[in-house]
Short mmCIF file of C-alpha atoms and ligand atoms in Angstrom, two decimals:
data_model
loop_
_atom_site.label_atom_id
_atom_site.label_comp_id
_atom_site.label_asym_id
_atom_site.label_seq_id
_atom_site.Cartn_x
_atom_site.Cartn_y
_atom_site.Cartn_z
CA MET A 1 11.90 -58.26 55.31
CA ASP A 2 11.65 -61.96 56.14
CA THR A 3 11.47 -64.07 53.01
CA ILE A 4 9.38 -67.21 53.33
CA VAL A 5 10.97 -70.14 51.50
CA GLN A 6 8.44 -72.86 50.73
CA ARG A 7 9.18 -76.15 49.04
CA VAL A 8 6.64 -77.33 46.43
CA ASN A 9 7.01 -80.61 44.60
CA PRO A 10 6.10 -79.81 40.97
CA GLU A 11 5.15 -83.46 40.32
CA TYR A 12 2.64 -83.52 43.11
CA PHE A 13 1.24 -80.63 45.11
CA GLN A 14 -2.13 -79.54 46.42
CA ASP A 15 -3.94 -76.24 45.81
CA LYS A 16 -3.65 -75.22 49.44
CA GLU A 17 0.15 -75.28 49.25
CA LEU A 18 -0.05 -72.20 47.01
CA GLU A 19 -2.52 -70.31 49.23
CA LYS A 20 0.05 -68.10 50.92
CA ALA A 21 1.76 -67.27 47.62
CA CYS A 22 -1.60 -66.35 46.08
CA GLN A 23 -2.44 -64.06 49.01
CA ILE A 24 0.89 -62.29 48.65
CA LEU A 25 0.38 -61.73 44.91
CA GLN A 26 -3.19 -60.54 45.44
CA SER A 27 -2.06 -57.98 48.00
CA GLY A 28 0.71 -56.56 45.78
CA GLY A 29 3.68 -58.51 47.16
CA LEU A 30 6.42 -60.45 45.36
CA VAL A 31 6.79 -64.22 44.97
CA ALA A 32 9.64 -65.95 43.16
CA PHE A 33 8.49 -69.16 41.46
CA PRO A 34 9.84 -71.85 39.16
CA THR A 35 9.03 -71.91 35.45
CA GLU A 36 10.24 -74.37 32.81
CA THR A 37 12.92 -71.86 31.67
CA VAL A 38 14.29 -70.06 34.76
CA TYR A 39 12.86 -68.85 38.08
CA GLY A 40 10.69 -65.74 37.78
CA LEU A 41 10.19 -62.89 40.26
CA GLY A 42 6.44 -62.40 40.19
CA GLY A 43 4.14 -59.54 41.05
CA ASN A 44 0.69 -58.38 39.92
CA ALA A 45 1.19 -57.19 36.33
CA LEU A 46 -1.74 -54.79 36.50
CA LEU A 47 -0.57 -53.10 39.68
CA GLU A 48 1.93 -50.28 39.24
CA GLU A 49 3.18 -50.62 42.79
CA ALA A 50 4.08 -54.30 42.25
CA SER A 51 6.24 -53.59 39.21
CA HIS A 52 8.08 -50.85 41.12
CA LYS A 53 8.83 -53.41 43.83
CA ILE A 54 10.18 -55.82 41.20
CA TYR A 55 12.57 -53.23 39.76
CA THR A 56 13.77 -52.30 43.24
CA ALA A 57 14.34 -55.90 44.39
CA LYS A 58 16.32 -56.76 41.25
CA GLY A 59 18.15 -53.44 41.02
CA ARG A 60 16.88 -53.36 37.46
CA PRO A 61 16.69 -50.27 35.24
CA SER A 62 12.99 -49.36 35.00
CA ASP A 63 13.12 -48.95 31.20
CA ASN A 64 13.56 -52.72 30.91
CA PRO A 65 10.05 -54.16 30.49
CA LEU A 66 8.66 -57.22 32.27
CA ILE A 67 7.01 -60.33 30.79
CA VAL A 68 3.34 -60.84 31.68
CA HIS A 69 2.57 -64.49 32.47
CA ILE A 70 -0.91 -65.81 31.75
CA ALA A 71 -2.63 -69.16 32.32
CA ASP A 72 -5.01 -69.31 29.33
CA MET A 73 -5.99 -67.63 26.06
CA ASP A 74 -8.57 -65.42 27.80
CA GLY A 75 -5.63 -63.86 29.59
CA LEU A 76 -4.00 -63.06 26.25
CA TYR A 77 -7.09 -61.25 24.93
CA ASP A 78 -7.32 -59.38 28.22
CA VAL A 79 -3.83 -57.83 28.11
CA ALA A 80 -2.92 -57.77 24.39
CA ASP A 81 -4.38 -56.05 21.34
CA LYS A 82 -4.16 -56.79 17.58
CA ILE A 83 -3.51 -60.51 17.96
CA SER A 84 -2.73 -61.88 14.48
CA GLU A 85 -3.53 -65.27 12.97
CA LYS A 86 0.18 -66.05 13.03
CA ALA A 87 0.36 -65.28 16.74
CA LEU A 88 -2.59 -67.58 17.35
CA ALA A 89 -0.85 -70.31 15.36
CA LEU A 90 2.32 -69.91 17.46
CA ALA A 91 0.26 -69.99 20.65
CA GLU A 92 -1.45 -73.15 19.45
CA ALA A 93 1.89 -74.79 18.66
CA PHE A 94 4.07 -73.66 21.56
CA TRP A 95 1.89 -72.55 24.49
CA PRO A 96 2.01 -73.35 27.25
CA GLY A 97 5.79 -73.27 26.89
CA PRO A 98 9.05 -71.33 26.60
CA LEU A 99 7.88 -68.72 24.06
CA THR A 100 7.19 -65.04 24.77
CA MET A 101 5.26 -62.96 22.21
CA ILE A 102 5.09 -59.18 21.99
CA PHE A 103 1.83 -57.40 21.15
CA GLU A 104 0.25 -53.96 21.35
CA LYS A 105 -0.79 -53.61 24.98
CA LYS A 106 -4.27 -53.05 26.32
CA GLU A 107 -4.93 -49.89 28.33
CA LYS A 108 -5.16 -51.80 31.62
CA VAL A 109 -1.50 -52.88 31.49
CA PRO A 110 0.40 -50.09 33.25
CA LEU A 111 3.41 -48.49 31.56
CA SER A 112 5.44 -49.37 34.64
CA THR A 113 5.09 -53.05 33.65
CA THR A 114 6.07 -52.42 30.02
CA GLY A 115 8.98 -50.10 30.77
CA GLY A 116 7.08 -47.22 29.17
CA LEU A 117 6.42 -49.09 25.89
CA SER A 118 3.05 -49.35 24.15
CA THR A 119 3.69 -53.07 23.65
CA VAL A 120 3.50 -55.93 26.13
CA ALA A 121 5.44 -59.21 26.30
CA VAL A 122 3.21 -62.22 27.11
CA ARG A 123 4.06 -65.81 27.99
CA MET A 124 1.98 -68.82 29.06
CA PRO A 125 4.37 -71.01 31.08
CA SER A 126 4.02 -74.80 31.14
CA HIS A 127 5.58 -75.40 34.56
CA PRO A 128 2.79 -76.81 36.77
CA VAL A 129 3.62 -74.55 39.74
CA ALA A 130 3.75 -71.42 37.56
CA ALA A 131 0.54 -72.29 35.73
CA GLU A 132 -1.35 -73.11 38.92
CA LEU A 133 -0.08 -69.98 40.68
CA ILE A 134 -1.50 -67.76 37.92
CA ARG A 135 -4.77 -69.69 37.78
CA GLN A 136 -5.34 -69.89 41.52
CA SER A 137 -4.34 -66.30 42.33
CA GLY A 138 -6.36 -64.90 39.45
CA VAL A 139 -3.44 -62.52 38.90
CA TYR A 140 -1.52 -61.97 35.64
CA ILE A 141 2.01 -62.28 36.89
CA ALA A 142 4.67 -59.84 35.70
CA ALA A 143 7.92 -61.71 36.09
CA PRO A 144 11.46 -61.05 35.03
CA SER A 145 14.07 -63.65 35.88
CA ALA A 146 14.50 -63.81 39.67
CA ASN A 147 18.13 -62.73 39.81
CA THR A 148 19.85 -59.50 40.79
CA SER A 149 20.17 -57.47 37.60
CA GLY A 150 23.39 -58.41 35.79
CA ARG A 151 23.85 -61.79 37.49
CA PRO A 152 23.19 -65.13 35.79
CA SER A 153 19.49 -66.08 35.72
CA PRO A 154 18.41 -68.49 38.48
CA THR A 155 17.83 -72.12 37.61
CA LYS A 156 17.46 -73.33 41.23
CA ALA A 157 15.77 -71.84 44.30
CA GLU A 158 19.24 -71.59 45.90
CA HIS A 159 20.19 -69.04 43.23
CA VAL A 160 17.13 -66.95 44.07
CA ILE A 161 17.93 -67.15 47.79
CA GLU A 162 21.49 -66.00 47.04
CA ASP A 163 20.26 -62.88 45.23
CA LEU A 164 16.91 -61.94 46.72
CA GLN A 165 16.55 -63.26 50.27
CA GLY A 166 15.33 -60.44 52.51
CA LYS A 167 14.16 -58.40 49.52
CA ILE A 168 10.99 -60.26 48.52
CA ASP A 169 8.05 -61.84 50.37
CA MET A 170 8.33 -65.46 49.28
CA ILE A 171 10.28 -68.01 47.26
CA LEU A 172 8.55 -71.15 46.01
CA ASP A 173 11.23 -73.82 45.73
CA GLY A 174 10.27 -76.29 43.01
CA GLY A 175 13.78 -77.69 42.53
CA ALA A 176 15.93 -77.29 39.44
CA VAL A 177 14.18 -76.04 36.29
CA GLY A 178 14.11 -78.10 33.10
CA ILE A 179 15.37 -75.84 30.30
CA GLY A 180 17.73 -73.46 32.08
CA ILE A 181 17.77 -70.52 29.66
CA GLU A 182 15.12 -67.83 29.23
CA SER A 183 12.23 -68.08 26.78
CA THR A 184 12.49 -67.20 23.10
CA ILE A 185 11.07 -63.72 22.52
CA VAL A 186 9.30 -63.03 19.22
CA ASP A 187 7.85 -59.63 18.38
CA MET A 188 4.39 -60.09 16.81
CA SER A 189 3.52 -56.37 16.82
CA GLY A 190 5.26 -55.48 13.56
CA GLU A 191 4.68 -56.50 9.95
CA LYS A 192 6.86 -59.55 10.11
CA PRO A 193 7.50 -61.67 13.21
CA MET A 194 10.96 -60.98 14.59
CA ILE A 195 13.00 -62.93 17.14
CA LEU A 196 14.42 -60.55 19.76
CA ARG A 197 15.98 -63.19 22.03
CA PRO A 198 16.89 -66.76 20.99
CA GLY A 199 15.74 -69.61 23.22
CA TYR A 200 14.47 -73.17 23.30
CA ILE A 201 11.86 -72.51 20.58
CA THR A 202 14.06 -71.92 17.54
CA LYS A 203 13.57 -69.93 14.34
CA VAL A 204 13.21 -73.18 12.38
CA MET A 205 10.51 -74.47 14.75
CA MET A 206 8.51 -71.25 14.35
CA GLU A 207 8.98 -71.12 10.58
CA GLU A 208 7.48 -74.59 10.29
CA VAL A 209 4.28 -73.12 11.72
CA ILE A 210 4.03 -69.56 10.31
CA GLY A 211 6.56 -69.20 7.50
CA GLU A 212 9.36 -66.68 7.48
CA VAL A 213 10.54 -65.18 10.76
CA ASP A 214 13.18 -62.41 11.01
CA VAL A 215 15.93 -62.23 13.61
CA ASP A 216 16.85 -58.93 15.29
CA LYS A 217 20.20 -57.89 13.79
CA ALA A 218 21.53 -57.18 17.25
CA ILE A 219 21.46 -60.91 18.07
CA LEU A 220 22.21 -62.38 14.64
CA SER A 221 25.91 -62.02 15.04
CA MET A 222 27.90 -62.90 18.11
CA GLU A 223 29.75 -59.58 18.02
CA PRO A 224 29.03 -56.58 20.21
CA LYS A 225 27.33 -54.03 17.97
CA THR A 226 27.71 -50.46 19.06
CA ASN A 227 25.64 -49.02 16.24
CA ILE A 228 22.72 -51.46 16.40
CA VAL A 229 20.30 -51.10 19.28
CA ALA A 230 18.69 -54.34 20.44
CA LYS A 231 14.90 -54.25 20.13
CA ALA A 232 14.36 -56.03 23.44
CA PRO A 233 15.59 -53.41 25.89
CA GLY A 234 16.99 -56.07 28.21
CA MET A 235 19.29 -57.47 25.53
CA LYS A 236 21.47 -54.35 25.58
CA TYR A 237 22.67 -54.82 29.14
CA ARG A 238 25.72 -56.89 30.04
CA HIS A 239 24.07 -59.93 31.48
CA TYR A 240 24.67 -63.31 32.93
CA ALA A 241 28.17 -62.26 33.84
CA PRO A 242 30.40 -63.96 36.40
CA LYS A 243 32.76 -61.69 38.36
CA GLY A 244 35.94 -63.23 36.87
CA LYS A 245 37.20 -62.56 33.36
CA LEU A 246 35.56 -65.08 31.04
CA ALA A 247 36.86 -65.92 27.57
CA ILE A 248 35.39 -68.30 25.01
CA VAL A 249 38.07 -70.38 23.31
CA GLU A 250 37.18 -71.45 19.76
CA GLY A 251 38.80 -73.94 17.41
CA ASP A 252 39.19 -77.69 17.05
CA ILE A 253 39.01 -79.39 20.42
CA ASP A 254 42.68 -80.46 20.57
CA SER A 255 43.89 -76.90 19.95
CA VAL A 256 41.34 -75.51 22.42
CA VAL A 257 42.51 -77.90 25.14
CA ALA A 258 46.18 -77.09 24.44
CA LYS A 259 45.53 -73.34 24.54
CA ILE A 260 43.52 -73.48 27.75
CA ASN A 261 46.14 -75.70 29.41
CA GLN A 262 48.83 -73.19 28.46
CA LEU A 263 46.84 -70.22 29.81
CA THR A 264 45.76 -71.83 33.07
CA GLU A 265 49.31 -73.04 33.73
CA LEU A 266 50.52 -69.43 33.49
CA HIS A 267 47.80 -68.24 35.90
CA GLU A 268 48.57 -71.00 38.37
CA LYS A 269 52.27 -70.11 38.33
CA GLU A 270 51.29 -66.58 39.29
CA HIS A 271 48.94 -67.91 42.00
CA VAL A 272 45.93 -66.49 40.20
CA LYS A 273 42.81 -68.65 40.39
CA ALA A 274 41.77 -69.94 36.99
CA ALA A 275 38.92 -72.27 36.02
CA VAL A 276 37.82 -74.18 32.94
CA ILE A 277 34.28 -74.71 31.69
CA ALA A 278 34.55 -78.05 29.92
CA THR A 279 32.19 -80.86 28.93
CA GLU A 280 31.71 -84.46 30.04
CA GLU A 281 33.73 -85.48 26.99
CA SER A 282 36.68 -83.13 27.56
CA LYS A 283 36.95 -82.57 31.30
CA ARG A 284 39.74 -85.12 31.80
CA LEU A 285 42.00 -83.44 29.24
CA TYR A 286 42.70 -80.34 31.34
CA GLN A 287 45.51 -79.88 33.83
CA CYS A 288 43.93 -76.93 35.66
CA LYS A 289 42.89 -77.55 39.31
CA ASN A 290 39.38 -76.19 38.71
CA VAL A 291 37.70 -77.97 35.83
CA TYR A 292 33.90 -78.09 35.66
CA SER A 293 31.67 -79.92 33.24
CA ILE A 294 28.73 -77.90 31.92
CA GLY A 295 27.04 -80.96 30.37
CA SER A 296 27.49 -83.41 27.53
CA ARG A 297 28.05 -82.46 23.89
CA LYS A 298 25.68 -85.31 23.09
CA SER A 299 22.84 -83.23 24.55
CA GLU A 300 22.51 -79.48 23.92
CA GLY A 301 19.73 -79.52 26.50
CA SER A 302 22.12 -80.59 29.24
CA ILE A 303 24.46 -77.71 28.34
CA ALA A 304 21.63 -75.14 28.43
CA ALA A 305 20.47 -76.55 31.77
CA GLY A 306 23.98 -76.36 33.26
CA LEU A 307 25.01 -72.94 31.94
CA TYR A 308 23.86 -70.49 34.63
CA ASP A 309 24.64 -72.81 37.51
CA ILE A 310 28.23 -73.08 36.35
CA LEU A 311 28.56 -69.31 35.85
CA ARG A 312 27.40 -68.79 39.44
CA LEU A 313 29.78 -71.50 40.63
CA MET A 314 32.65 -69.48 39.15
CA ASP A 315 31.80 -66.65 41.57
CA GLN A 316 31.52 -69.05 44.49
CA ILE A 317 35.00 -70.44 43.97
CA GLY A 318 36.36 -66.95 43.27
CA ALA A 319 37.73 -67.71 39.81
CA GLU A 320 39.61 -64.71 38.41
CA TYR A 321 40.10 -66.11 34.92
CA ILE A 322 37.64 -68.50 33.30
CA TYR A 323 38.04 -70.27 29.98
CA ALA A 324 35.05 -71.91 28.30
CA GLU A 325 34.88 -74.18 25.32
CA SER A 326 32.57 -73.05 22.55
CA PHE A 327 29.50 -74.84 21.19
CA SER A 328 27.81 -75.20 17.83
CA GLU A 329 25.45 -72.35 17.03
CA ASP A 330 22.78 -74.62 15.55
CA THR A 331 19.31 -74.85 17.09
CA LEU A 332 19.51 -74.54 20.90
CA GLY A 333 23.24 -73.82 20.53
CA HIS A 334 22.34 -70.38 19.15
CA ALA A 335 20.70 -69.45 22.45
CA ILE A 336 23.53 -71.02 24.46
CA MET A 337 26.23 -69.11 22.57
CA ASN A 338 24.18 -65.89 22.74
CA ARG A 339 24.19 -66.11 26.56
CA LEU A 340 27.80 -67.29 26.79
CA PHE A 341 29.13 -64.49 24.57
CA LYS A 342 27.23 -61.91 26.59
CA ALA A 343 28.59 -63.37 29.82
CA ALA A 344 32.09 -63.06 28.35
CA GLY A 345 31.51 -59.50 27.16
CA TYR A 346 32.19 -60.99 23.67
CA HIS A 347 35.76 -61.88 24.66
CA ARG A 348 36.85 -64.73 22.40
CA ILE A 349 40.15 -66.44 21.71
CA GLN A 350 40.50 -68.19 18.35
CA VAL A 351 43.05 -70.99 18.03
O1 TXA B 401 11.89 -67.42 30.34
C1 TXA B 401 11.62 -66.25 30.60
O2 TXA B 401 11.24 -65.47 29.73
C2 TXA B 401 11.73 -65.78 32.07
C3 TXA B 401 10.68 -66.52 32.88
C4 TXA B 401 10.59 -66.01 34.29
O3 TXA B 401 9.44 -66.43 32.24
N1 TXA B 401 11.63 -64.37 32.14
C5 TXA B 401 12.59 -63.53 31.70
O4 TXA B 401 12.34 -62.19 31.93
O5 TXA B 401 13.61 -63.90 31.16
P1 TXA B 401 13.42 -61.06 31.84
O6 TXA B 401 12.77 -59.85 32.40
O7 TXA B 401 14.68 -61.48 32.47
O8 TXA B 401 13.60 -60.81 30.31
C6 TXA B 401 12.56 -60.20 29.57
C7 TXA B 401 13.10 -59.67 28.28
C8 TXA B 401 13.96 -58.44 28.46
O9 TXA B 401 15.08 -58.54 27.60
C9 TXA B 401 13.02 -57.34 28.03
O10 TXA B 401 13.71 -56.22 27.55
C10 TXA B 401 12.19 -58.02 26.96
O11 TXA B 401 11.98 -59.29 27.49
N2 TXA B 401 10.87 -57.38 26.76
C11 TXA B 401 9.82 -57.37 27.61
N3 TXA B 401 8.80 -56.65 27.12
C12 TXA B 401 9.19 -56.20 25.92
C13 TXA B 401 8.58 -55.40 24.91
N4 TXA B 401 7.36 -54.89 25.05
N5 TXA B 401 9.29 -55.14 23.78
C14 TXA B 401 10.55 -55.65 23.62
N6 TXA B 401 11.18 -56.42 24.55
C15 TXA B 401 10.53 -56.68 25.67
MG1 MG B 402 16.59 -61.59 33.04
#
């Protein structure tokens, strides 16, 4: 299949630039598009055939449900049932934006979209291209992240091209995304709201609006839990992983730098390619040949935005061993460390 790659400037574009993408969605095809979190691989959420195509293109297990993207509140009432006051308050506060809520699904949402579940995940994205694509096509867009299953999520169109060129109809290239990690997922279908995946919208931010919010035990701790099954099916898979062996090195920064220097020196002696994931503040302290800055410790946002790009870069340079500094687990740091620990298969070195 030929994949059309079309550039769209998110700051300024005209309706007709999305015409082709809308036609493809309306006829059951797949379009990758930018959102404020990561790029999504979109298809018609109400069309069984489209969700099958999504699973095939990503190589994704079909028990891993998709998020349904909507453009307005009418869309929510159309696909979701039993929408609580608390859910409406969260929608009011954080939509459009990087928050996904889980509800009982309406009959019209096929089980192929929800991975066989009776619930549906819904998100109203704020990215202008995503929002306009849903509005103009008149299609609720089922969209997982637009990466091959198991690879880091795409934060640039280049990442989508790397993984999905030739497998999907179209890629809308809107440049680099703003946030860089996937939306927060909160389950609103149970008695108490529960966070299933941490993201840009934090527990504290939600609690300011609706009071107490639980966190799925499977993500509370940064340890692999064999006896606790994650409530978001996708959270159980090894994700975001570079091909090399990644370890997170924890401790005070001087000890971390010393330890990483010692390890990378050993690898280099043995002619094994090693790399370091450092920050703007620390990158000059390493002796390794391959040192990359993920962002600045002064801005958690810059670290989130740089995370997946740097994990992909590790594959490009063919790093066999990768050592990353660790970050605070406060606010956005919780989501960053959640992704980083999963990428490392929970491999950590304490110094
Ligand atoms: O930011 C995002 O959420 C991006 C952009 C494209 O919107 N999408 C995204 O989708 O990250 P995906 O498929 O990579 O992750 C969706 C997650 C999976 O972990 C899946 O298991 C979970 O949402 N999920 C979807 N529906 C669910 C449901 N009904 N119950 C529990 N978890 C659900
Ligand atoms: Mg994903």
